[in-house]
CSV table of C-alpha atoms and ligand atoms in Angstrom, one decimal:
chain,number,residue,atom,x,y,z
D,1,UNK,CA,-95.4,-102.7,-58.5
D,2,UNK,CA,-95.3,-105.4,-61.3
D,3,UNK,CA,-98.4,-106.5,-62.4
D,4,UNK,CA,-99.5,-109.6,-64.5
D,5,UNK,CA,-101.6,-109.8,-67.9
D,6,UNK,CA,-103.2,-112.4,-68.9
D,7,UNK,CA,-105.5,-113.4,-71.8
D,8,UNK,CA,-107.6,-116.4,-70.8
D,9,UNK,CA,-109.9,-119.0,-72.4
D,10,UNK,CA,-106.7,-121.0,-74.0
D,11,UNK,CA,-106.5,-125.0,-72.9
D,12,UNK,CA,-103.3,-125.5,-71.5
D,13,UNK,CA,-100.6,-127.9,-73.6
D,14,UNK,CA,-97.5,-128.5,-72.9
D,15,UNK,CA,-95.2,-130.0,-70.2
D,16,UNK,CA,-94.2,-128.0,-67.1
D,17,UNK,CA,-91.2,-128.7,-64.2
D,18,UNK,CA,-91.6,-128.7,-60.9
D,19,UNK,CA,-89.0,-127.0,-58.2
D,20,UNK,CA,-88.2,-127.7,-55.0
D,21,UNK,CA,-90.5,-126.7,-52.3
D,22,UNK,CA,-90.2,-123.7,-51.1
D,23,UNK,CA,-91.9,-125.1,-47.5
D,24,UNK,CA,-89.2,-127.5,-47.4
D,25,UNK,CA,-86.0,-125.6,-48.6
D,26,UNK,CA,-86.9,-123.1,-45.8
D,27,UNK,CA,-86.4,-125.1,-42.5
D,28,UNK,CA,-83.4,-127.3,-44.7
D,29,UNK,CA,-81.7,-123.6,-44.9
D,30,UNK,CA,-82.0,-123.1,-40.9
D,31,UNK,CA,-80.9,-126.7,-40.4
D,32,UNK,CA,-77.4,-124.9,-41.3
D,33,UNK,CA,-77.5,-123.0,-38.2
D,34,UNK,CA,-76.9,-126.5,-35.7
D,35,UNK,CA,-73.7,-127.4,-37.3
D,36,UNK,CA,-70.2,-126.3,-38.5
D,37,UNK,CA,-69.6,-128.2,-41.3
D,38,UNK,CA,-71.4,-127.6,-44.7
D,39,UNK,CA,-75.0,-128.6,-45.5
D,40,UNK,CA,-75.7,-129.0,-49.3
D,41,UNK,CA,-78.9,-128.4,-50.8
D,42,UNK,CA,-80.1,-129.7,-54.1
D,43,UNK,CA,-82.7,-128.7,-56.1
D,44,UNK,CA,-83.4,-125.5,-54.5
D,45,UNK,CA,-86.1,-123.3,-55.8
D,46,UNK,CA,-85.0,-119.4,-56.8
D,47,UNK,CA,-87.3,-117.5,-54.9
D,48,UNK,CA,-88.0,-114.2,-53.2
D,49,UNK,CA,-88.3,-116.3,-49.4
D,50,UNK,CA,-85.1,-118.3,-50.4
D,51,UNK,CA,-83.4,-115.2,-50.5
D,52,UNK,CA,-84.8,-113.8,-47.6
D,53,UNK,CA,-84.2,-116.8,-45.8
D,54,UNK,CA,-80.1,-116.9,-47.1
D,55,UNK,CA,-79.9,-112.7,-45.5
D,56,UNK,CA,-81.5,-113.9,-42.5
D,57,UNK,CA,-78.8,-116.8,-42.1
D,58,UNK,CA,-75.8,-114.5,-43.3
D,59,UNK,CA,-76.9,-112.5,-40.8
D,60,UNK,CA,-76.2,-115.0,-37.9
D,61,UNK,CA,-73.2,-116.2,-39.4
D,62,UNK,CA,-73.5,-118.4,-42.5
D,63,UNK,CA,-71.5,-118.9,-45.5
D,64,UNK,CA,-73.8,-119.2,-48.7
D,65,UNK,CA,-72.4,-120.4,-51.8
D,66,UNK,CA,-74.9,-121.3,-55.2
D,67,UNK,CA,-74.3,-122.9,-58.1
D,68,UNK,CA,-76.2,-124.3,-61.3
D,69,UNK,CA,-77.3,-127.8,-61.0
D,70,UNK,CA,-75.8,-130.1,-63.7
D,71,UNK,CA,-78.6,-132.2,-65.3
D,72,UNK,CA,-78.7,-135.5,-63.9
D,73,UNK,CA,-78.4,-134.2,-60.3
D,74,UNK,CA,-81.2,-133.8,-58.0
D,75,UNK,CA,-84.4,-135.8,-58.4
D,76,UNK,CA,-85.2,-137.1,-62.0
D,77,UNK,CA,-86.1,-134.1,-63.7
D,78,UNK,CA,-85.9,-131.4,-61.4
D,79,UNK,CA,-84.2,-128.5,-62.2
D,80,UNK,CA,-83.1,-125.7,-60.0
D,81,UNK,CA,-79.7,-124.7,-58.3
D,82,UNK,CA,-77.6,-126.2,-55.2
D,83,UNK,CA,-76.7,-124.0,-51.9
D,84,UNK,CA,-74.3,-124.8,-49.7
D,85,UNK,CA,-74.4,-123.3,-46.2
D,86,UNK,CA,-71.8,-123.1,-43.7
D,87,UNK,CA,-72.2,-122.0,-40.2
D,88,UNK,CA,-68.6,-122.3,-39.3
D,89,UNK,CA,-69.2,-119.3,-35.9
D,90,UNK,CA,-72.6,-117.6,-35.2
D,91,UNK,CA,-72.1,-114.5,-35.0
D,92,UNK,CA,-75.3,-112.9,-34.0
D,93,UNK,CA,-78.2,-114.7,-32.4
D,94,UNK,CA,-80.6,-111.9,-32.8
D,95,UNK,CA,-83.2,-112.1,-36.1
D,96,UNK,CA,-84.0,-108.5,-36.3
D,97,UNK,CA,-87.6,-107.4,-36.7
D,98,UNK,CA,-86.5,-105.9,-40.5
D,99,UNK,CA,-86.3,-109.6,-41.7
D,100,UNK,CA,-88.8,-111.7,-39.8
D,101,UNK,CA,-91.7,-108.8,-40.7
D,102,UNK,CA,-90.9,-109.6,-44.1
D,103,UNK,CA,-91.2,-113.9,-44.1
D,104,UNK,CA,-93.2,-115.6,-40.9
D,105,UNK,CA,-90.5,-118.6,-41.6
D,106,UNK,CA,-87.8,-116.5,-40.1
D,107,UNK,CA,-88.8,-117.8,-36.9
D,108,UNK,CA,-87.2,-121.2,-37.6
D,109,UNK,CA,-83.9,-120.3,-36.6
D,110,UNK,CA,-85.4,-119.9,-33.5
D,111,UNK,CA,-84.7,-123.8,-32.2
D,112,UNK,CA,-81.8,-124.5,-33.8
D,113,UNK,CA,-80.2,-121.0,-32.7
D,114,UNK,CA,-81.8,-122.0,-28.5
D,115,UNK,CA,-80.2,-125.4,-29.3
D,116,UNK,CA,-76.4,-124.5,-30.4
D,117,UNK,CA,-76.2,-121.5,-28.6
D,118,UNK,CA,-78.0,-121.7,-26.1
D,119,UNK,CA,-79.3,-118.3,-26.8
D,120,UNK,CA,-81.9,-116.7,-29.2
D,121,UNK,CA,-83.7,-113.7,-29.8
D,122,UNK,CA,-85.8,-113.7,-32.5
D,123,UNK,CA,-88.4,-110.9,-34.0
D,124,UNK,CA,-92.2,-111.9,-32.9
D,125,UNK,CA,-93.5,-112.4,-36.3
D,126,UNK,CA,-96.7,-111.0,-35.8
D,127,UNK,CA,-99.9,-111.2,-37.6
D,128,UNK,CA,-100.0,-111.6,-41.7
D,129,UNK,CA,-102.8,-111.4,-44.3
D,130,UNK,CA,-104.4,-115.1,-43.8
D,131,UNK,CA,-104.9,-114.9,-40.1
D,132,UNK,CA,-103.2,-114.1,-36.8
D,133,UNK,CA,-100.8,-117.0,-37.0
D,134,UNK,CA,-99.3,-116.7,-33.4
D,135,UNK,CA,-96.3,-118.6,-32.6
D,136,UNK,CA,-97.6,-119.9,-28.7
D,137,UNK,CA,-96.7,-123.6,-30.0
D,138,UNK,CA,-93.6,-123.5,-30.3
D,139,UNK,CA,-92.9,-121.3,-27.1
D,140,UNK,CA,-94.8,-123.6,-25.1
D,141,UNK,CA,-92.9,-126.8,-26.4
D,142,UNK,CA,-89.7,-124.8,-25.8
D,143,UNK,CA,-90.0,-124.0,-22.7
D,144,UNK,CA,-91.1,-127.8,-22.0
D,145,UNK,CA,-87.0,-128.8,-23.4
D,146,UNK,CA,-86.2,-126.4,-20.6
D,147,UNK,CA,-85.9,-122.8,-21.9
D,148,UNK,CA,-86.6,-119.5,-20.3
D,149,UNK,CA,-88.7,-117.2,-22.7
D,150,UNK,CA,-89.1,-114.0,-22.2
D,151,UNK,CA,-91.3,-111.7,-24.7
D,152,UNK,CA,-90.2,-108.0,-24.6
D,153,UNK,CA,-90.4,-104.9,-27.1
D,154,UNK,CA,-91.7,-107.0,-29.7
D,155,UNK,CA,-89.0,-110.0,-29.4
D,156,UNK,CA,-88.8,-113.6,-28.0
D,157,UNK,CA,-85.6,-114.0,-26.0
D,158,UNK,CA,-85.1,-117.8,-25.1
D,159,UNK,CA,-82.2,-119.1,-23.1
D,160,UNK,CA,-81.3,-122.7,-21.8
D,161,UNK,CA,-78.1,-121.7,-20.1
D,162,UNK,CA,-77.0,-125.5,-19.4
D,163,UNK,CA,-78.5,-126.7,-22.9
D,164,UNK,CA,-82.0,-128.2,-23.9
D,165,UNK,CA,-83.1,-131.0,-22.1
D,166,UNK,CA,-85.3,-133.8,-24.1
D,167,UNK,CA,-89.0,-134.0,-23.1
D,168,UNK,CA,-92.6,-135.4,-24.1
D,169,UNK,CA,-94.4,-132.5,-25.8
D,170,UNK,CA,-98.2,-132.7,-27.1
D,171,UNK,CA,-99.3,-130.4,-29.1
D,172,UNK,CA,-102.5,-129.5,-28.8
D,173,UNK,CA,-103.0,-128.3,-32.3
D,174,UNK,CA,-100.5,-129.5,-35.4
D,175,UNK,CA,-98.1,-127.0,-36.2
D,176,UNK,CA,-95.9,-127.3,-39.3
D,177,UNK,CA,-93.3,-124.4,-38.4
D,178,UNK,CA,-93.6,-125.7,-34.5
D,179,UNK,CA,-92.5,-129.2,-35.2
D,180,UNK,CA,-89.7,-127.7,-37.6
D,181,UNK,CA,-88.8,-126.0,-34.9
D,182,UNK,CA,-89.1,-129.0,-32.4
D,183,UNK,CA,-86.8,-131.3,-34.2
D,184,UNK,CA,-84.4,-129.2,-34.8
D,185,UNK,CA,-83.9,-128.2,-31.2
D,186,UNK,CA,-84.3,-131.8,-29.6
D,187,UNK,CA,-81.6,-132.8,-32.3
D,188,UNK,CA,-79.1,-131.1,-30.0
D,189,UNK,CA,-80.5,-131.5,-26.7
D,190,UNK,CA,-79.7,-134.0,-23.8
D,191,UNK,CA,-81.6,-137.2,-23.8
D,192,UNK,CA,-84.9,-138.4,-25.4
D,193,UNK,CA,-87.8,-135.6,-26.9
D,194,UNK,CA,-91.1,-137.3,-27.9
D,195,UNK,CA,-93.5,-135.1,-30.1
D,196,UNK,CA,-97.0,-136.0,-29.9
D,197,UNK,CA,-99.8,-134.7,-32.4
D,198,UNK,CA,-96.4,-133.7,-34.5
D,199,UNK,CA,-96.9,-132.7,-38.2
D,200,UNK,CA,-96.8,-135.2,-41.0
D,201,UNK,CA,-96.5,-132.8,-43.9
D,202,UNK,CA,-94.1,-134.4,-46.6
D,203,UNK,CA,-91.5,-131.0,-45.9
D,204,UNK,CA,-91.5,-132.3,-42.0
D,205,UNK,CA,-90.2,-135.6,-43.6
D,206,UNK,CA,-87.7,-134.1,-45.4
D,207,UNK,CA,-86.2,-132.0,-43.0
D,208,UNK,CA,-86.1,-135.1,-40.4
D,209,UNK,CA,-84.0,-137.3,-43.3
D,210,UNK,CA,-81.9,-134.5,-43.5
D,211,UNK,CA,-81.2,-134.2,-39.6
D,212,UNK,CA,-80.5,-137.9,-39.8
D,213,UNK,CA,-78.3,-138.0,-42.5
D,214,UNK,CA,-76.5,-135.0,-40.3
D,215,UNK,CA,-75.8,-137.8,-37.4
D,216,UNK,CA,-79.5,-136.7,-35.6
D,217,UNK,CA,-81.3,-139.6,-34.2
D,218,UNK,CA,-85.5,-139.3,-35.1
D,219,UNK,CA,-87.7,-141.9,-35.7
D,220,UNK,CA,-91.4,-142.4,-36.6
D,221,UNK,CA,-90.9,-140.0,-39.6
D,222,UNK,CA,-94.3,-139.7,-40.9
D,223,UNK,CA,-95.9,-140.6,-38.5
D,224,UNK,CA,-97.4,-138.3,-35.7
D,225,UNK,CA,-95.0,-139.3,-33.3
D,226,UNK,CA,-91.5,-138.6,-33.6
D,227,UNK,CA,-88.8,-139.4,-31.1
D,228,UNK,CA,-85.6,-137.8,-31.3
D,229,UNK,CA,-82.8,-139.0,-29.1
D,230,UNK,CA,-80.3,-135.9,-28.9
D,231,UNK,CA,-76.6,-136.2,-29.9
D,232,UNK,CA,-73.8,-133.5,-29.2
D,233,UNK,CA,-73.3,-132.4,-32.7
D,234,UNK,CA,-74.4,-132.9,-35.9
D,235,UNK,CA,-72.2,-132.5,-39.4
D,236,UNK,CA,-72.5,-131.9,-42.7
D,237,UNK,CA,-74.6,-133.3,-45.3
D,238,UNK,CA,-75.9,-133.1,-49.2
D,239,UNK,CA,-79.8,-133.3,-49.3
D,240,UNK,CA,-82.3,-132.9,-51.8
D,241,UNK,CA,-85.1,-130.5,-51.4
D,242,UNK,CA,-88.4,-132.4,-52.1
D,243,UNK,CA,-91.0,-131.2,-55.4
D,244,UNK,CA,-93.2,-128.5,-54.7
D,245,UNK,CA,-96.6,-129.5,-53.8
D,246,UNK,CA,-98.4,-126.4,-54.0
D,247,UNK,CA,-96.6,-125.7,-57.3
D,248,UNK,CA,-97.6,-129.2,-58.2
D,249,UNK,CA,-101.5,-129.0,-57.6
D,250,UNK,CA,-101.2,-125.3,-58.9
D,251,UNK,CA,-100.4,-126.4,-62.2
D,252,UNK,CA,-102.3,-129.2,-62.3
D,253,UNK,CA,-105.7,-127.3,-61.8
D,254,UNK,CA,-103.9,-124.8,-64.4
D,255,UNK,CA,-104.5,-127.9,-67.0
D,256,UNK,CA,-107.9,-128.3,-65.5
D,257,UNK,CA,-109.4,-124.9,-64.9
D,258,UNK,CA,-108.4,-124.4,-68.9
D,259,UNK,CA,-109.4,-127.5,-70.0
D,260,UNK,CA,-106.2,-128.8,-71.8
D,261,UNK,CA,-103.4,-131.6,-70.9
D,262,UNK,CA,-100.2,-130.5,-69.1
D,263,UNK,CA,-97.5,-132.7,-68.0
D,264,UNK,CA,-95.7,-132.3,-64.9
D,265,UNK,CA,-92.3,-133.4,-64.8
D,266,UNK,CA,-90.0,-133.8,-61.4
D,267,UNK,CA,-92.5,-134.2,-58.7
D,268,UNK,CA,-94.9,-137.4,-57.2
D,269,UNK,CA,-98.6,-138.0,-57.1
D,270,UNK,CA,-98.3,-139.2,-53.5
D,271,UNK,CA,-97.6,-135.6,-52.3
D,272,UNK,CA,-101.0,-134.5,-53.2
D,273,UNK,CA,-102.7,-137.3,-53.1
D,274,UNK,CA,-106.0,-135.8,-51.5
D,275,UNK,CA,-106.5,-133.0,-54.0
D,276,UNK,CA,-105.5,-135.4,-56.8
D,277,UNK,CA,-108.7,-137.5,-55.4
D,278,UNK,CA,-110.6,-134.5,-55.2
D,279,UNK,CA,-109.6,-133.4,-58.3
D,280,UNK,CA,-110.4,-137.0,-60.1
D,281,UNK,CA,-114.0,-136.5,-58.6
D,282,UNK,CA,-114.8,-133.8,-60.3
D,283,UNK,CA,-113.8,-135.4,-63.7
D,284,UNK,CA,-110.2,-134.4,-64.1
D,285,UNK,CA,-108.0,-137.3,-65.6
D,286,UNK,CA,-104.4,-137.4,-63.8
D,287,UNK,CA,-102.1,-140.0,-65.1
D,288,UNK,CA,-99.2,-140.7,-62.8
D,289,UNK,CA,-95.9,-141.9,-64.9
D,290,UNK,CA,-92.6,-142.6,-63.6
D,291,UNK,CA,-91.4,-139.4,-63.2
D,292,UNK,CA,-94.4,-137.3,-64.1
D,293,UNK,CA,-98.3,-136.6,-64.1
D,294,UNK,CA,-100.4,-135.7,-66.8
D,295,UNK,CA,-103.4,-134.0,-65.9
D,296,UNK,CA,-106.2,-133.3,-68.4
D,297,UNK,CA,-109.5,-132.3,-68.2
D,298,UNK,CA,-112.9,-131.7,-70.7
D,299,UNK,CA,-116.1,-130.1,-70.1
D,300,UNK,CA,-118.1,-131.1,-67.8
D,301,UNK,CA,-116.4,-131.0,-64.3
D,302,UNK,CA,-119.0,-131.4,-61.5
D,303,UNK,CA,-118.5,-129.6,-57.8
D,304,UNK,CA,-116.9,-131.2,-55.4
D,305,UNK,CA,-116.8,-130.4,-51.5
D,306,UNK,CA,-113.3,-130.4,-49.8
D,307,UNK,CA,-112.5,-129.1,-46.5
D,308,UNK,CA,-108.4,-128.2,-45.4
D,309,UNK,CA,-106.9,-130.3,-42.7
D,310,UNK,CA,-103.2,-131.2,-41.3
D,311,UNK,CA,-101.4,-133.4,-44.0
D,312,UNK,CA,-102.9,-136.0,-45.3
D,313,UNK,CA,-106.2,-134.1,-45.8
D,314,UNK,CA,-106.6,-131.4,-48.6
D,315,UNK,CA,-103.9,-128.5,-47.9
D,316,UNK,CA,-104.9,-125.0,-47.1
D,317,UNK,CA,-102.4,-123.9,-49.4
D,318,UNK,CA,-104.5,-125.5,-52.3
D,319,UNK,CA,-107.9,-124.1,-50.9
D,320,UNK,CA,-107.9,-120.9,-52.8
D,321,UNK,CA,-106.9,-122.5,-56.2
D,322,UNK,CA,-109.6,-125.2,-55.6
D,323,UNK,CA,-112.1,-122.6,-55.3
D,324,UNK,CA,-111.0,-120.7,-58.6
D,325,UNK,CA,-111.6,-124.4,-60.4
D,326,UNK,CA,-115.0,-125.0,-58.4
D,327,UNK,CA,-115.8,-121.4,-59.7
D,328,UNK,CA,-116.2,-123.5,-63.4
D,329,UNK,CA,-117.5,-126.7,-62.3
D,330,UNK,CA,-121.0,-127.6,-63.0
D,331,UNK,CA,-123.0,-127.4,-59.7
D,332,UNK,CA,-122.4,-126.6,-56.3
D,333,UNK,CA,-119.4,-127.2,-54.1
D,334,UNK,CA,-118.6,-125.9,-50.6
D,335,UNK,CA,-115.1,-125.3,-49.3
D,336,UNK,CA,-114.2,-125.3,-45.5
D,337,UNK,CA,-110.9,-124.0,-44.1
D,338,UNK,CA,-110.1,-125.3,-40.5
D,339,UNK,CA,-106.4,-123.9,-40.5
D,340,UNK,CA,-106.7,-120.4,-40.7
D,341,UNK,CA,-109.4,-118.1,-39.8
D,342,UNK,CA,-108.9,-115.3,-42.3
D,343,UNK,CA,-108.0,-117.2,-45.6
D,344,UNK,CA,-111.1,-116.2,-48.1
D,345,UNK,CA,-109.6,-113.3,-48.8
D,346,UNK,CA,-109.5,-114.3,-52.5
D,347,UNK,CA,-113.2,-114.8,-52.9
D,348,UNK,CA,-114.2,-110.8,-53.5
D,349,UNK,CA,-111.6,-110.8,-56.1
D,350,UNK,CA,-112.8,-114.1,-57.6
D,351,UNK,CA,-116.4,-112.3,-57.8
D,352,UNK,CA,-114.6,-109.6,-60.0
D,353,UNK,CA,-114.5,-112.2,-63.0
D,354,UNK,CA,-117.7,-113.6,-62.2
D,355,UNK,CA,-117.5,-116.5,-59.8
D,356,UNK,CA,-120.5,-117.3,-57.7
D,357,UNK,CA,-119.4,-117.4,-54.1
D,358,UNK,CA,-121.1,-117.1,-50.8
D,359,UNK,CA,-118.9,-117.3,-47.5
D,360,UNK,CA,-121.0,-118.0,-44.1
D,361,UNK,CA,-118.4,-118.5,-41.5
D,362,UNK,CA,-115.1,-120.8,-41.9
D,363,UNK,CA,-117.6,-121.9,-45.5
D,364,UNK,CA,-118.0,-121.1,-48.7
D,365,UNK,CA,-120.5,-122.1,-51.5
D,366,UNK,CA,-119.9,-121.9,-54.8
D,367,UNK,CA,-121.9,-122.2,-57.5
D,368,UNK,CA,-120.2,-122.9,-60.5
D,369,UNK,CA,-120.7,-121.5,-64.3
D,370,UNK,CA,-119.0,-121.9,-67.7
D,371,UNK,CA,-117.8,-119.0,-68.1
D,372,UNK,CA,-115.8,-116.5,-66.2
D,373,UNK,CA,-114.8,-113.2,-67.6
D,374,UNK,CA,-111.6,-111.3,-67.6
D,375,UNK,CA,-111.1,-108.8,-64.7
D,376,UNK,CA,-108.6,-106.5,-62.9
D,377,UNK,CA,-107.7,-107.8,-59.6
D,378,UNK,CA,-105.7,-107.6,-56.8
D,379,UNK,CA,-103.2,-110.2,-54.8
D,380,UNK,CA,-103.2,-110.5,-51.3
D,381,UNK,CA,-101.2,-113.1,-50.5
D,382,UNK,CA,-99.0,-115.9,-51.9
D,383,UNK,CA,-102.0,-118.8,-52.5
D,384,UNK,CA,-104.6,-115.9,-53.4
D,385,UNK,CA,-102.6,-114.3,-56.1
D,386,UNK,CA,-102.4,-117.4,-57.8
D,387,UNK,CA,-105.9,-118.3,-57.5
D,388,UNK,CA,-106.5,-115.3,-59.6
D,389,UNK,CA,-103.7,-116.2,-62.1
D,390,UNK,CA,-105.8,-119.8,-62.8
D,391,UNK,CA,-109.2,-117.9,-62.9
D,392,UNK,CA,-107.4,-115.5,-65.2
D,393,UNK,CA,-106.6,-118.4,-67.8
D,394,UNK,CA,-110.0,-119.9,-67.6
D,395,UNK,CA,-112.1,-116.4,-68.6
D,396,UNK,CA,-112.6,-114.9,-71.4
D,397,UNK,CA,-110.7,-111.4,-72.4
D,398,UNK,CA,-108.3,-109.8,-70.9
D,399,UNK,CA,-107.4,-110.1,-67.0
D,400,UNK,CA,-104.5,-107.6,-64.8
D,401,UNK,CA,-103.0,-109.3,-61.5
D,402,UNK,CA,-101.8,-106.6,-59.5
D,403,UNK,CA,-99.8,-106.9,-56.5
D,404,UNK,CA,-98.0,-109.7,-57.6
D,405,UNK,CA,-94.7,-109.3,-55.5
D,406,UNK,CA,-96.6,-111.8,-53.2
D,407,UNK,CA,-96.5,-114.7,-56.2
D,408,UNK,CA,-92.8,-114.0,-56.7
D,409,UNK,CA,-92.5,-115.5,-52.7
D,410,UNK,CA,-93.4,-118.8,-54.0
D,411,UNK,CA,-93.5,-119.6,-57.8
D,412,UNK,CA,-90.7,-119.6,-59.9
D,413,UNK,CA,-90.5,-118.0,-63.6
D,414,UNK,CA,-94.6,-118.8,-63.2
D,415,UNK,CA,-95.0,-116.8,-66.4
D,416,UNK,CA,-92.4,-118.5,-68.1
D,417,UNK,CA,-94.0,-122.0,-67.0
D,418,UNK,CA,-97.5,-121.3,-68.2
D,419,UNK,CA,-96.2,-119.9,-71.3
D,420,UNK,CA,-94.5,-122.5,-72.9
D,421,UNK,CA,-97.5,-124.5,-72.5
D,422,UNK,CA,-99.3,-121.5,-75.0
D,423,UNK,CA,-100.9,-119.3,-71.7
D,424,UNK,CA,-101.2,-116.0,-73.0
D,425,UNK,CA,-99.3,-114.3,-70.2
D,426,UNK,CA,-97.1,-111.2,-69.6
D,427,UNK,CA,-95.5,-109.3,-66.8
D,428,UNK,CA,-95.5,-106.1,-67.0
D,429,UNK,CA,-92.8,-104.2,-65.2
D,430,UNK,CA,-93.5,-101.8,-62.8
D,431,UNK,CA,-97.6,-101.6,-64.0
W,501,LIG,C1,-96.8,-123.6,-42.4
W,501,LIG,O1,-96.8,-122.3,-42.3
W,501,LIG,C2,-96.6,-123.0,-44.2
W,501,LIG,N1,-95.4,-122.3,-44.2
W,501,LIG,C3,-98.2,-122.4,-44.7
W,501,LIG,O2,-97.7,-122.4,-46.2
W,501,LIG,C4,-99.0,-123.3,-44.4
W,501,LIG,O3,-100.3,-122.8,-44.4
W,501,LIG,C5,-99.3,-123.8,-43.1
W,501,LIG,O4,-98.1,-124.4,-42.7
W,501,LIG,C6,-100.3,-124.9,-42.6
W,501,LIG,O5,-100.2,-126.1,-43.8
W,501,LIG,C7,-94.4,-122.8,-43.9
W,501,LIG,O6,-93.8,-124.2,-44.2
W,501,LIG,C8,-93.4,-122.0,-44.3
W,501,LIG,P1,-99.0,-123.7,-38.7
W,501,LIG,P2,-96.9,-122.6,-40.3
W,501,LIG,O7,-97.8,-123.6,-37.4
W,501,LIG,O8,-95.7,-123.7,-39.9
W,501,LIG,C9,-102.0,-122.4,-35.7
W,501,LIG,C10,-98.1,-120.6,-47.7
W,501,LIG,O9,-98.6,-119.9,-48.4
W,501,LIG,N2,-101.0,-121.9,-34.7
W,501,LIG,O10,-99.2,-125.4,-39.4
W,501,LIG,O11,-96.8,-120.8,-39.5
W,501,LIG,C11,-101.7,-121.2,-36.9
W,501,LIG,O12,-102.2,-119.9,-36.6
W,501,LIG,C12,-97.9,-120.7,-46.7
W,501,LIG,O13,-97.0,-121.2,-48.4
W,501,LIG,C13,-101.4,-121.6,-33.3
W,501,LIG,O14,-102.3,-121.1,-33.0
W,501,LIG,O15,-97.8,-123.2,-40.2
W,501,LIG,C14,-103.0,-121.8,-37.7
W,501,LIG,O16,-103.9,-121.7,-37.6
W,501,LIG,C15,-98.9,-120.0,-45.9
W,501,LIG,N3,-99.4,-121.2,-32.4
W,501,LIG,C16,-102.5,-123.4,-37.3
W,501,LIG,O17,-101.7,-123.4,-36.0
W,501,LIG,C17,-98.7,-121.5,-32.9
W,501,LIG,O18,-97.8,-121.7,-32.2
W,501,LIG,C18,-101.4,-123.7,-38.0
W,501,LIG,O19,-100.5,-123.3,-38.3
W,501,LIG,C19,-98.3,-121.9,-34.3
W,501,LIG,C20,-99.9,-122.5,-35.3
């Protein structure tokens, strides 16, 4: 298994180009199942999760063509590839266990398959390192649209013989994937669907705008109430994937934790307001430019409390990275995790760097110190992995982050991007 070796203590200086958002790209790809016409996505990141979704969609019958993006295409400054997905014929409505267990986002094929084929059989994703992560809210909402759901043998078997029918759905809890599944299902349902307490993450907006470009009728985008008037069929479209706000935040913290200065290109300040305002309170400078952000910090950062919340609150996907930064700030800070029940798996690993962190239930108290020291550590999930990389960049001496396959699911060419800013970082293949 690959590992990453870092010799820390170097202030990062340079430029990093942010790629397209993994968590926007995955539901956008699933939207191909709603139409027999081509859907072209530009600014696509190249990640293991994207390949997993491609494999899943291919076995449903999608054809996928990829090409490198010519400079000047996509969002200004963005790199990445374009991908054209065409699902002329759905050849299977089954999402098998072997693919779903690799990536929970596979459950996003449920809504579109059910809407177009009136049937879907999708393996239950099961728990994962950060929590139990049930999909009960997806299923209850689909039932409200008239689906019959039977969970047997580890599979969700959903049918809607006469097609789905619009209905009012009030989500008892904000769910990103649930909102995405329902948006896709309702786009082809008969009549009007109202989704209340819908997730407002920018990735939901990206999907809703894409569906509208495909001929759907969705209003209320960006708010907690989405109204969808179902249409008989959708057509093709060409849509840009938004910049990855979690990649943006991770590299912003890389600049701050090393007390360096990095220009982040191809991204937007407003995607990550909550994190940037906490960073500013901590003493980090963030200067937004037309298509870039300059992040810099000196010594003397101070502890700031945060609590994870659905968007526009502080994202749970930045919690582990924030903890690494707070471990190097002056004074104490508290992090409260409200989205996942088991998302402090990085704590014992961060303490190996000398970080002083105590967990009490859903909160962690961090007492910052100036010097972390490098250590061998083990990654437990995607964002935990990036927090260990960040701590390694700040720490004196050598760090070895083991089990980095999680990182490849969500960060494209991480060593290259950090290395270009002066980080002493290398991948050890089979390490
Ligand atoms: C998305 O997961 C993201 N994944 C996650 O990113 C992210 O952490 C999460 O949203 C929260 O922002 C993708 O977009 C592919 P949820 P999702 O449904 O949709 C509970 C990363 O690192 N819940 O909003 O699965 C659930 O257990 C990943 O890139 C139910 O109880 O998250 C959690 O506590 C990790 N029943 C909370 O709601 C349900 O039916 C929010 O989950 C659905 C969710």
